[in-house]
Coordinates of C-alpha atoms and ligand atoms in Angstrom, one line a residue:
M1 CA 36.0 -79.1 -30.8
T2 CA 32.9 -80.8 -32.9
Q3 CA 33.9 -84.5 -34.4
S4 CA 35.4 -83.4 -37.8
T5 CA 38.0 -80.9 -36.0
M6 CA 39.0 -83.2 -33.6
I7 CA 42.9 -84.0 -33.3
H8 CA 42.1 -87.5 -35.2
H9 CA 41.2 -85.8 -38.0
S10 CA 44.5 -84.2 -38.4
P11 CA 46.6 -84.1 -40.8
A12 CA 49.2 -85.1 -38.5
W13 CA 47.0 -88.3 -36.9
Q14 CA 45.8 -89.3 -39.8
R15 CA 49.5 -89.4 -41.5
L16 CA 50.4 -91.1 -38.1
A17 CA 47.9 -94.0 -38.7
A18 CA 49.2 -94.7 -41.9
H19 CA 52.9 -95.0 -40.7
A20 CA 52.0 -97.1 -38.0
T21 CA 50.7 -99.7 -40.4
E22 CA 55.0 -100.5 -41.7
M23 CA 56.0 -99.5 -38.2
R24 CA 53.6 -102.2 -36.6
D25 CA 55.1 -105.9 -37.3
V26 CA 58.9 -103.7 -37.5
H27 CA 60.8 -105.1 -34.6
L28 CA 62.4 -103.1 -32.1
K29 CA 66.0 -104.7 -32.9
S30 CA 66.0 -104.6 -37.0
L31 CA 65.7 -100.6 -35.7
F32 CA 69.4 -100.6 -34.3
A33 CA 70.2 -102.2 -37.2
E34 CA 69.6 -99.5 -39.9
Y35 CA 71.9 -97.6 -38.9
P36 CA 74.8 -96.6 -36.6
G37 CA 74.3 -94.2 -33.9
R38 CA 70.8 -95.0 -33.3
S39 CA 70.9 -94.2 -29.2
A40 CA 72.4 -90.9 -29.2
R41 CA 70.0 -90.0 -32.0
F42 CA 66.9 -90.3 -29.7
T43 CA 69.1 -89.3 -26.6
R44 CA 68.5 -86.3 -25.0
R45 CA 69.5 -84.5 -21.5
G46 CA 68.2 -81.0 -19.7
V47 CA 67.9 -79.9 -16.2
G48 CA 70.4 -83.3 -15.2
L49 CA 68.5 -86.1 -16.3
T50 CA 69.3 -88.8 -19.8
L51 CA 66.1 -89.1 -21.7
D52 CA 66.7 -92.2 -23.6
L53 CA 63.7 -92.9 -26.5
S54 CA 66.0 -95.1 -28.5
K55 CA 63.7 -98.0 -27.7
H56 CA 60.9 -97.4 -28.9
R57 CA 59.5 -98.4 -32.1
W58 CA 59.8 -95.0 -33.5
R59 CA 61.9 -93.7 -37.0
D60 CA 63.2 -90.2 -36.9
E61 CA 59.6 -89.6 -39.3
T62 CA 57.4 -90.5 -36.1
L63 CA 58.8 -88.4 -34.6
A64 CA 58.7 -86.1 -36.9
M65 CA 55.1 -86.1 -37.5
L66 CA 54.4 -86.6 -33.8
L67 CA 56.0 -83.2 -33.1
E68 CA 53.8 -81.9 -36.2
L69 CA 50.6 -83.2 -34.4
A70 CA 51.6 -81.1 -30.6
R71 CA 51.9 -77.9 -33.4
E72 CA 48.9 -79.2 -34.7
A73 CA 47.6 -79.2 -31.4
D74 CA 48.5 -75.8 -30.6
L75 CA 51.0 -77.4 -27.4
E76 CA 53.4 -74.2 -27.4
R77 CA 50.4 -71.4 -26.4
A78 CA 49.3 -74.4 -23.8
I79 CA 52.6 -74.6 -22.0
A80 CA 52.0 -71.0 -21.8
R81 CA 48.4 -70.6 -20.6
L82 CA 49.3 -73.2 -18.3
Q83 CA 52.7 -71.4 -16.7
D84 CA 50.8 -68.1 -17.1
G85 CA 47.4 -68.9 -15.2
E86 CA 45.1 -69.5 -17.2
R87 CA 42.2 -70.7 -16.9
V88 CA 43.4 -74.7 -18.0
N89 CA 40.3 -76.7 -15.3
L90 CA 38.6 -76.0 -17.6
S91 CA 35.0 -78.3 -16.2
E92 CA 36.0 -76.2 -12.9
D93 CA 36.2 -73.4 -14.7
R94 CA 40.6 -72.4 -13.2
P95 CA 44.0 -71.8 -13.3
A96 CA 46.4 -74.7 -12.7
L97 CA 49.5 -73.1 -10.7
H98 CA 51.2 -75.5 -9.4
T99 CA 54.3 -74.2 -12.0
A100 CA 53.4 -71.6 -9.5
L101 CA 54.7 -72.8 -6.2
R102 CA 57.8 -73.3 -7.3
L103 CA 58.7 -69.6 -8.9
P104 CA 62.0 -68.3 -6.8
P105 CA 60.5 -64.7 -4.2
E106 CA 61.4 -62.0 -6.7
A107 CA 59.4 -63.6 -9.4
S108 CA 56.1 -62.0 -9.9
L109 CA 53.0 -64.1 -11.2
V110 CA 49.4 -61.9 -11.6
V111 CA 46.3 -63.9 -12.0
E112 CA 43.0 -62.9 -12.3
G113 CA 44.5 -59.7 -10.5
E114 CA 46.6 -60.4 -7.4
D115 CA 50.3 -61.5 -7.4
V116 CA 49.8 -65.1 -6.8
V117 CA 54.2 -65.2 -5.7
P118 CA 54.2 -63.0 -1.7
D119 CA 50.6 -65.1 -0.9
V120 CA 52.7 -68.5 -1.6
H121 CA 56.3 -67.9 0.1
E122 CA 54.4 -66.7 2.6
T123 CA 53.4 -69.9 3.2
L124 CA 57.0 -71.6 2.8
A125 CA 58.1 -68.9 5.6
R126 CA 55.2 -70.2 8.0
M127 CA 56.2 -73.6 7.3
Q128 CA 59.4 -72.8 7.1
A129 CA 59.0 -71.8 11.1
M130 CA 57.2 -74.8 12.5
V131 CA 59.4 -76.9 10.7
E132 CA 62.1 -76.0 13.0
K133 CA 60.6 -75.2 15.8
C134 CA 60.2 -78.3 16.0
H135 CA 64.3 -78.8 14.8
A136 CA 64.8 -77.1 18.2
G137 CA 62.8 -78.9 19.8
Q138 CA 60.4 -76.4 20.8
W139 CA 57.0 -77.4 19.7
R140 CA 56.3 -78.9 22.8
G141 CA 53.0 -81.1 22.6
A142 CA 50.2 -80.6 25.8
T143 CA 52.8 -81.7 29.0
G144 CA 55.4 -79.6 27.1
R145 CA 58.0 -82.6 26.2
P146 CA 59.6 -82.5 23.0
I147 CA 57.7 -83.7 19.8
T148 CA 59.4 -86.6 18.7
D149 CA 56.1 -88.5 16.2
V150 CA 54.7 -86.2 13.2
V151 CA 51.4 -88.2 11.1
N152 CA 50.5 -87.3 8.7
L153 CA 47.3 -87.4 7.8
G154 CA 45.2 -88.1 4.1
V155 CA 45.1 -89.9 1.2
G156 CA 46.0 -89.6 -2.3
G157 CA 47.6 -86.6 -3.1
S158 CA 47.9 -84.8 0.1
D159 CA 49.7 -88.6 1.2
L160 CA 51.3 -90.1 -1.8
G161 CA 53.2 -86.6 -2.8
P162 CA 54.5 -86.3 0.2
L163 CA 54.9 -90.0 1.2
M164 CA 57.0 -90.6 -2.1
V165 CA 59.5 -88.3 -1.4
T166 CA 60.5 -88.4 2.2
H167 CA 60.8 -92.0 1.8
A168 CA 63.5 -90.9 -2.0
L169 CA 65.1 -87.8 0.7
A170 CA 65.2 -90.5 3.7
D171 CA 69.5 -90.1 3.5
Y172 CA 68.4 -85.9 3.4
R173 CA 67.5 -86.0 7.0
P174 CA 69.3 -82.9 8.9
R175 CA 71.6 -84.3 11.6
E176 CA 72.4 -82.1 14.3
V177 CA 68.4 -81.2 14.8
H178 CA 66.1 -82.7 17.3
Q179 CA 65.0 -86.0 15.3
V180 CA 61.2 -85.7 14.4
D181 CA 60.3 -89.0 12.7
I182 CA 57.6 -88.9 10.5
H183 CA 54.7 -91.2 9.5
F184 CA 51.9 -91.4 6.8
A185 CA 48.5 -93.0 7.5
S186 CA 46.2 -93.3 4.5
T187 CA 43.3 -96.0 4.4
M188 CA 40.3 -95.1 5.1
D189 CA 39.8 -99.0 7.4
G190 CA 42.8 -97.1 10.4
S191 CA 44.8 -99.7 9.9
Q192 CA 47.7 -98.5 9.9
L193 CA 47.3 -95.1 12.0
A194 CA 45.7 -98.2 14.5
D195 CA 49.1 -99.8 14.3
Y196 CA 50.7 -95.9 15.4
L197 CA 48.3 -95.8 18.4
T198 CA 49.7 -98.8 19.7
R199 CA 53.8 -98.0 19.6
F200 CA 53.4 -93.7 20.3
N201 CA 53.4 -91.8 22.9
P202 CA 50.6 -89.3 22.5
A203 CA 52.4 -86.9 24.5
T204 CA 55.5 -86.3 21.9
T205 CA 52.7 -87.4 18.7
L206 CA 51.4 -84.7 16.8
F207 CA 49.8 -84.8 13.6
V208 CA 48.9 -82.3 10.6
L209 CA 45.8 -82.9 8.9
S210 CA 46.5 -82.7 4.7
S211 CA 42.9 -83.0 3.1
K212 CA 42.4 -79.8 0.5
S213 CA 39.1 -80.5 0.5
F214 CA 38.8 -80.6 4.2
T215 CA 36.3 -83.2 3.1
T216 CA 37.7 -86.7 2.9
I217 CA 36.3 -89.1 4.8
D218 CA 38.7 -91.1 4.9
T219 CA 40.9 -87.9 6.9
L220 CA 38.4 -87.4 9.0
S221 CA 37.7 -90.8 9.5
N222 CA 41.7 -91.0 11.0
A223 CA 41.5 -87.8 12.6
S224 CA 38.5 -88.4 15.0
T225 CA 40.0 -91.9 15.8
A226 CA 43.4 -89.7 16.9
R227 CA 41.8 -86.7 18.4
D228 CA 40.0 -89.5 21.0
W229 CA 42.7 -91.1 21.0
L230 CA 44.8 -87.9 22.0
M231 CA 42.0 -86.6 24.5
T232 CA 42.0 -89.8 26.2
R233 CA 45.0 -90.8 27.1
L234 CA 46.0 -86.2 27.7
A235 CA 42.6 -84.5 28.6
D236 CA 40.6 -87.0 30.3
G237 CA 38.1 -87.6 27.7
D238 CA 38.8 -83.7 27.3
Q239 CA 37.0 -82.9 30.1
D240 CA 39.6 -80.9 31.7
T241 CA 39.0 -78.0 29.6
E242 CA 42.3 -76.4 29.5
M243 CA 44.3 -78.8 28.9
S244 CA 41.6 -80.3 25.4
E245 CA 42.2 -76.6 24.4
L246 CA 45.8 -77.2 24.4
V247 CA 45.8 -80.8 22.7
M248 CA 44.5 -79.2 19.9
R249 CA 46.4 -76.1 19.3
Q250 CA 49.7 -79.0 20.0
H251 CA 48.8 -81.4 17.6
F252 CA 47.1 -80.5 15.1
I253 CA 48.3 -78.9 12.6
G254 CA 46.1 -78.8 9.4
V255 CA 46.8 -78.1 6.1
S256 CA 43.7 -77.2 3.7
A257 CA 42.4 -74.9 0.8
K258 CA 39.2 -74.4 3.1
P259 CA 40.4 -72.3 6.2
E260 CA 36.8 -72.7 7.2
K261 CA 36.4 -75.8 8.0
M262 CA 39.8 -76.7 9.9
S263 CA 38.8 -74.2 12.2
E264 CA 35.0 -75.5 12.4
W265 CA 37.4 -78.7 12.8
G266 CA 39.0 -77.0 15.4
I267 CA 42.5 -76.3 14.3
D268 CA 43.7 -73.6 15.5
P269 CA 44.4 -70.6 12.8
R270 CA 48.1 -70.1 14.6
H271 CA 48.3 -74.1 13.3
Q272 CA 46.1 -73.8 9.3
L273 CA 48.6 -73.8 6.5
R274 CA 47.1 -72.1 3.7
F275 CA 46.6 -73.8 0.0
W276 CA 44.4 -72.6 -2.9
E277 CA 42.2 -73.7 -5.0
W278 CA 44.5 -73.5 -8.1
V279 CA 46.8 -76.1 -7.0
G280 CA 44.8 -79.8 -8.2
G281 CA 45.7 -82.4 -5.1
R282 CA 47.7 -84.3 -6.7
Y283 CA 50.2 -81.8 -8.2
S284 CA 49.9 -80.3 -4.4
L285 CA 53.5 -81.4 -2.9
W286 CA 54.6 -78.0 -3.1
G287 CA 53.8 -76.8 -1.0
A288 CA 52.0 -76.6 3.1
I289 CA 50.5 -80.2 1.7
G290 CA 55.0 -80.6 1.5
L291 CA 56.0 -80.1 5.0
P292 CA 56.0 -83.9 6.2
I293 CA 58.5 -83.6 3.9
A294 CA 60.4 -80.0 5.3
L295 CA 59.6 -81.8 8.9
A296 CA 61.8 -84.5 7.2
V297 CA 65.0 -83.3 5.8
G298 CA 64.7 -79.7 6.1
M299 CA 63.5 -76.0 4.6
D300 CA 66.9 -75.6 2.6
N301 CA 66.7 -79.7 1.1
F302 CA 62.9 -78.2 0.0
R303 CA 63.2 -75.5 -1.2
E304 CA 65.9 -78.0 -3.3
L305 CA 63.5 -78.9 -5.0
L306 CA 61.0 -76.5 -5.6
A307 CA 64.3 -75.1 -7.5
G308 CA 64.4 -78.9 -9.5
A309 CA 60.6 -78.3 -10.2
H310 CA 61.3 -75.3 -11.4
D311 CA 64.9 -75.9 -13.5
M312 CA 62.0 -78.8 -15.1
D313 CA 59.1 -75.7 -16.0
R314 CA 62.0 -73.3 -17.6
H315 CA 62.9 -76.7 -19.3
F316 CA 59.5 -76.8 -20.2
R317 CA 58.6 -74.1 -21.6
E318 CA 61.5 -73.2 -22.9
T319 CA 63.2 -75.8 -24.8
P320 CA 62.1 -76.3 -28.2
L321 CA 59.8 -79.5 -28.8
E322 CA 61.9 -81.5 -30.2
D323 CA 64.5 -81.6 -27.5
N324 CA 62.3 -81.2 -24.5
L325 CA 62.1 -83.7 -22.7
P326 CA 58.2 -83.7 -20.9
V327 CA 57.4 -83.5 -24.6
L328 CA 59.7 -86.5 -25.4
L329 CA 58.3 -88.3 -23.1
A330 CA 54.6 -88.1 -23.6
L331 CA 55.1 -88.4 -27.7
A332 CA 56.4 -91.6 -26.7
G333 CA 53.8 -92.7 -24.8
I334 CA 50.9 -91.3 -27.1
W335 CA 52.5 -93.4 -30.1
N336 CA 52.2 -96.2 -27.7
V337 CA 48.4 -96.0 -26.9
N338 CA 47.7 -94.7 -30.2
F339 CA 49.1 -95.9 -33.0
L340 CA 51.1 -99.0 -31.7
D341 CA 47.8 -99.7 -29.6
V342 CA 50.2 -100.9 -26.5
R343 CA 47.8 -99.7 -23.1
A344 CA 50.1 -101.1 -20.3
H345 CA 52.9 -98.8 -18.8
S346 CA 55.2 -99.6 -15.5
I347 CA 57.3 -97.6 -13.7
L348 CA 60.1 -99.2 -13.4
P349 CA 63.0 -97.7 -10.6
Y350 CA 66.6 -99.2 -10.0
D351 CA 66.8 -97.8 -7.0
G352 CA 65.2 -98.6 -3.2
R353 CA 64.5 -95.3 -3.3
L354 CA 62.3 -94.6 -5.3
E355 CA 59.9 -97.3 -3.4
Y356 CA 56.9 -94.7 -3.6
F357 CA 57.5 -93.2 -7.2
A358 CA 55.1 -95.9 -8.8
S359 CA 52.5 -95.3 -6.7
Y360 CA 52.6 -91.5 -6.0
L361 CA 52.6 -91.7 -10.9
E362 CA 49.4 -94.1 -10.9
Q363 CA 47.8 -91.7 -9.4
L364 CA 49.0 -88.6 -11.1
E365 CA 48.3 -90.3 -14.6
M366 CA 45.5 -92.8 -13.9
E367 CA 43.0 -89.2 -12.0
S368 CA 44.7 -87.0 -14.3
N369 CA 44.2 -88.1 -17.4
G370 CA 42.0 -91.9 -16.4
K371 CA 39.4 -90.5 -19.5
S372 CA 37.0 -90.6 -21.2
V373 CA 35.2 -86.1 -22.2
T374 CA 36.5 -83.9 -25.0
N375 CA 36.7 -80.9 -23.2
S376 CA 34.1 -79.9 -25.0
G377 CA 32.4 -82.8 -24.4
E378 CA 32.3 -85.7 -26.7
I379 CA 33.4 -89.1 -26.2
T380 CA 36.4 -89.6 -26.9
P381 CA 37.2 -92.1 -30.3
Y382 CA 40.7 -92.7 -29.3
S383 CA 42.5 -94.4 -26.4
T384 CA 43.2 -92.2 -23.3
C385 CA 45.9 -93.3 -20.8
P386 CA 47.3 -96.8 -20.2
V387 CA 47.0 -98.4 -17.5
L388 CA 50.4 -97.5 -14.9
W389 CA 52.2 -100.0 -12.7
G390 CA 55.1 -100.5 -11.1
Q391 CA 57.3 -101.6 -8.5
L392 CA 61.1 -100.8 -7.3
G393 CA 62.8 -102.3 -11.5
P394 CA 65.1 -105.1 -9.4
N395 CA 61.8 -106.7 -6.8
A396 CA 60.2 -106.7 -10.0
Q397 CA 62.3 -109.1 -12.0
H398 CA 61.0 -111.5 -9.7
A399 CA 57.4 -110.9 -9.6
F400 CA 55.8 -109.6 -13.4
Y401 CA 59.1 -109.6 -15.5
Q402 CA 57.6 -113.3 -16.4
L403 CA 54.9 -110.8 -18.2
L404 CA 57.3 -108.7 -19.5
H405 CA 59.5 -110.8 -21.2
Q406 CA 57.2 -113.5 -22.0
G407 CA 52.9 -112.1 -21.6
T408 CA 50.8 -112.0 -24.4
Q409 CA 51.0 -107.8 -23.4
A410 CA 53.1 -105.4 -25.4
V411 CA 54.3 -102.7 -22.0
E412 CA 55.7 -99.8 -21.9
C413 CA 58.2 -99.5 -19.5
D414 CA 60.0 -96.5 -18.3
F415 CA 63.3 -97.9 -16.1
I416 CA 64.6 -95.1 -13.7
A417 CA 68.6 -94.9 -12.1
P418 CA 71.0 -92.0 -10.9
V419 CA 74.6 -93.1 -12.4
R420 CA 76.0 -92.0 -9.1
R421 CA 75.4 -93.1 -5.5
Y422 CA 77.5 -94.0 -1.9
D423 CA 80.1 -91.3 -2.7
R424 CA 79.5 -90.6 1.2
V425 CA 79.5 -92.8 3.1
E426 CA 82.1 -92.9 5.7
D427 CA 82.8 -96.3 6.1
P428 CA 84.9 -97.4 3.1
A429 CA 84.7 -101.4 2.9
T430 CA 80.8 -101.4 3.1
R431 CA 81.3 -97.9 0.7
A432 CA 82.7 -100.4 -1.4
H433 CA 80.1 -102.8 -1.0
L434 CA 77.4 -100.3 -1.1
K435 CA 78.5 -98.8 -4.5
A436 CA 79.1 -102.6 -5.9
Q437 CA 75.9 -103.2 -5.0
H438 CA 74.8 -100.4 -7.3
R439 CA 76.3 -101.3 -9.6
L440 CA 74.5 -104.3 -9.9
T441 CA 71.5 -103.0 -10.3
L442 CA 72.0 -100.6 -12.7
A443 CA 73.7 -103.5 -14.2
N444 CA 70.5 -105.2 -14.4
C445 CA 68.8 -102.1 -15.3
V446 CA 70.0 -101.8 -19.3
A447 CA 70.3 -105.6 -19.1
Q448 CA 66.6 -106.1 -18.5
S449 CA 65.7 -102.8 -21.4
R450 CA 68.4 -104.8 -23.7
V451 CA 66.3 -108.5 -23.4
L452 CA 62.9 -106.1 -23.5
M453 CA 64.3 -105.3 -26.6
L454 CA 65.9 -108.3 -28.2
G455 CA 64.4 -110.5 -27.1
D456 CA 66.3 -114.2 -28.2
E457 CA 69.3 -112.2 -30.3
A458 CA 70.3 -110.6 -26.5
L459 CA 72.4 -114.4 -26.5
P460 CA 74.4 -116.1 -29.2
S461 CA 72.6 -117.3 -32.5
D462 CA 73.9 -121.1 -31.5
V463 CA 71.7 -120.7 -28.0
P464 CA 69.0 -124.2 -27.7
R465 CA 66.0 -121.9 -28.1
P466 CA 63.5 -124.3 -27.7
S467 CA 60.0 -122.8 -27.1
H468 CA 59.5 -122.2 -22.9
K469 CA 62.4 -119.6 -23.6
R470 CA 61.8 -117.8 -26.4
Y471 CA 61.7 -114.0 -25.5
R472 CA 59.9 -112.0 -28.3
G473 CA 61.5 -108.4 -27.3
N474 CA 60.4 -106.3 -28.9
Q475 CA 58.9 -104.5 -25.8
P476 CA 59.4 -100.4 -26.0
S477 CA 60.9 -98.7 -23.1
T478 CA 62.2 -95.9 -22.0
T479 CA 66.1 -95.4 -19.6
L480 CA 66.1 -91.8 -17.8
L481 CA 69.2 -91.7 -16.1
L482 CA 69.7 -89.4 -12.6
D483 CA 73.2 -88.3 -12.4
R484 CA 72.5 -88.3 -8.2
L485 CA 68.9 -88.6 -6.6
T486 CA 69.1 -85.3 -4.8
P487 CA 66.3 -82.9 -4.1
R488 CA 67.2 -81.2 -7.0
S489 CA 67.5 -83.3 -9.6
L490 CA 64.0 -85.2 -7.5
G491 CA 61.9 -82.2 -7.9
A492 CA 63.0 -81.9 -11.4
L493 CA 62.3 -85.7 -12.3
I494 CA 58.3 -85.6 -10.8
A495 CA 57.7 -82.4 -12.5
L496 CA 59.0 -83.5 -15.5
Y497 CA 55.9 -86.4 -14.9
E498 CA 53.5 -83.6 -14.1
H499 CA 54.7 -81.9 -17.5
K500 CA 54.4 -85.3 -19.7
V501 CA 50.5 -85.5 -18.3
F502 CA 50.0 -82.2 -19.7
V503 CA 51.3 -82.4 -22.5
Q504 CA 49.5 -86.0 -22.7
A505 CA 45.8 -84.4 -22.2
T506 CA 46.4 -81.6 -25.2
L507 CA 47.1 -83.4 -27.9
W508 CA 44.4 -86.2 -26.3
D509 CA 41.8 -82.5 -25.5
I510 CA 40.9 -83.8 -21.9
N511 CA 40.8 -81.6 -18.4
P512 CA 43.9 -83.7 -16.7
F513 CA 43.9 -81.2 -13.8
D514 CA 39.5 -82.7 -12.0
Q515 CA 38.4 -85.8 -11.1
W516 CA 34.9 -87.0 -11.6
G517 CA 35.2 -90.1 -11.9
V518 CA 35.4 -90.5 -8.6
E519 CA 32.6 -88.9 -7.1
L520 CA 29.9 -91.4 -7.7
G521 CA 32.2 -94.2 -5.4
K522 CA 31.4 -91.5 -2.7
Q523 CA 28.1 -91.0 -3.1
I524 CA 27.3 -94.3 -3.2
A525 CA 29.3 -95.9 -0.8
S526 CA 28.3 -93.1 2.0
E527 CA 24.1 -93.9 1.7
T528 CA 25.6 -97.7 1.4
E529 CA 27.2 -97.5 5.2
Q530 CA 24.4 -96.5 5.9
I531 CA 22.3 -99.1 5.2
L532 CA 25.0 -101.3 6.8
A533 CA 24.8 -99.3 9.8
S534 CA 20.2 -99.2 9.9
R535 CA 20.0 -101.9 7.7
R536 CA 17.3 -100.3 6.3
G537 CA 16.4 -100.1 2.3
A538 CA 18.9 -103.3 1.3
E539 CA 15.8 -103.6 -0.9
T540 CA 16.8 -100.8 -2.7
L541 CA 19.4 -102.3 -3.6
D542 CA 20.4 -105.1 -6.5
D543 CA 20.8 -108.6 -5.9
S544 CA 25.0 -108.8 -5.6
S545 CA 25.4 -105.7 -2.6
R546 CA 22.4 -107.3 -0.3
G547 CA 24.2 -110.3 -0.9
L548 CA 27.0 -109.4 0.6
L549 CA 25.5 -107.1 3.6
D550 CA 23.7 -110.1 4.3
V551 CA 26.5 -112.0 4.8
V552 CA 28.3 -108.4 7.1
W553 CA 24.9 -108.9 9.3
Q554 CA 25.3 -112.8 9.5
A555 CA 29.0 -111.6 10.8
Q556 CA 27.2 -109.5 13.0
D557 CA 24.4 -111.5 15.0
G558 CA 26.8 -114.5 15.3
T559 CA 25.1 -116.4 13.5
Ligands
LIG601 O1 39.2 -88.6 -4.0 C1 39.8 -88.2 -4.5 C2 41.1 -86.8 -4.8 O2 40.1 -86.1 -4.2 C3 42.2 -87.1 -5.3 O3 41.9 -86.3 -5.7 C4 42.8 -86.6 -3.9 O4 44.4 -85.8 -4.1 C5 42.4 -86.6 -2.5 O5 40.8 -87.5 -3.4 C6 42.2 -86.2 -1.3 O6 41.5 -85.3 -1.2 P1 41.8 -84.6 0.2 O7 43.7 -83.6 -0.2 O8 40.8 -83.5 -0.3 O9 41.8 -84.8 1.7

């Protein structure tokens, strides 16, 4: 693509830019006053989700122009190319086929001459066998005792997806099975792991070593600490060869796209789960990387999660753009970022089970679309991914909502909540209390987006407003309601955001499936570590880095 064919030169983009000059000064409250029924006009339902996009600063004609822009970017063909397994990840020259991980067993998807579906289901079957063994109390550690604690060692996509989903579906733990607790250790400094090692019994602890590349230093450092901990306690510091072999076999499962590296590290081939280069790390929770999820909620619920994502995949492929949930969510974002200069985005779930949803989306959105070079190598002359962060909405109300209401930043917000909750609580009195808490939470969710929209106008006009009590309103937001938070609806919700990211990347003409931006830091950190350890070569560093290392060395020397 040349400068002149880039999207910002397209007729739809130009029209949107002109239209934005009118819309920039329009307040949301006046858009609502223009005609009744705005909410219905900008709300869509599908795959068990309700998406209310009425609180964006747009009109019917804005949306029509954005849809035109999507057509100019050939979005429908891009969706088909993604799901058909074409090489959409250009810089790595491979497909990005996370949607294949949730195809049903009877489906077939031939990619470069090979049907990938049988392999996907064979891995699921192997996961199922492992899960059932653990849940039957039959997965035994080296001393013969059943496993009680599973620790996932992984980072980024090999941590955040499983962590988020395991937490979100905690109500779905099967009751009648041998209980296994799932834990996550990701930080390279070993903080989480160090805590587990003081509390867990090595004889009943199983580590899942999750790393697509099997080279990530954070994960491999945790893994080698865990291995030594087990060996010291169970195999006489690996002097007892027979016991060492048993420890490696019974206390480690490996999940990776690099079987040879897993074997080299010592993972028994029978306890290796594979996935494929065509699954991006942050898109990988749907297969073997999801093992901790399956261990937590059982394989039936895990398959429901996949089914929900598959429902969304079909919706994405089959629904006209004007009613297509991921497309509309993405277009609202494009309108905000590229035309209204709203370059911050907050994710605000009103359900404690979604505690890690924002962290998960931070990687999904910013590692995917935090790019400034187009697919053909041009610098993007327009903004791409906004700064995205979030927190549970009710807790954030007591933290950073001050900035949303009265700060100087324009921020797009996503409010997310389930409509029904606590139906299955057995004790009637507790159920009534919890349902009242859920009602309170929903009321806060609706009220906050209303105040962000209206500002002062949410109050009767005769209420005095000194300047420190002024609320300008006009912050755009989306509200996403789920009927209930179930494995199926969660699968659909996650896939909704995955596809939103893809739509935005398509319009921005960037590759959402690579992450070259993280590589330089890794390389420089490795060089710095050598200097830190050897105390040689510091003269090659800049003045600040040298000064910082000096502080460390002086502390180490006790000076
Ligand atoms: O450094 C970034 C990254 O490559 C992410 O994209 C990835 O999810 C994470 O590190 C972990 O990578 P791996 O699964 O290969 O250990």
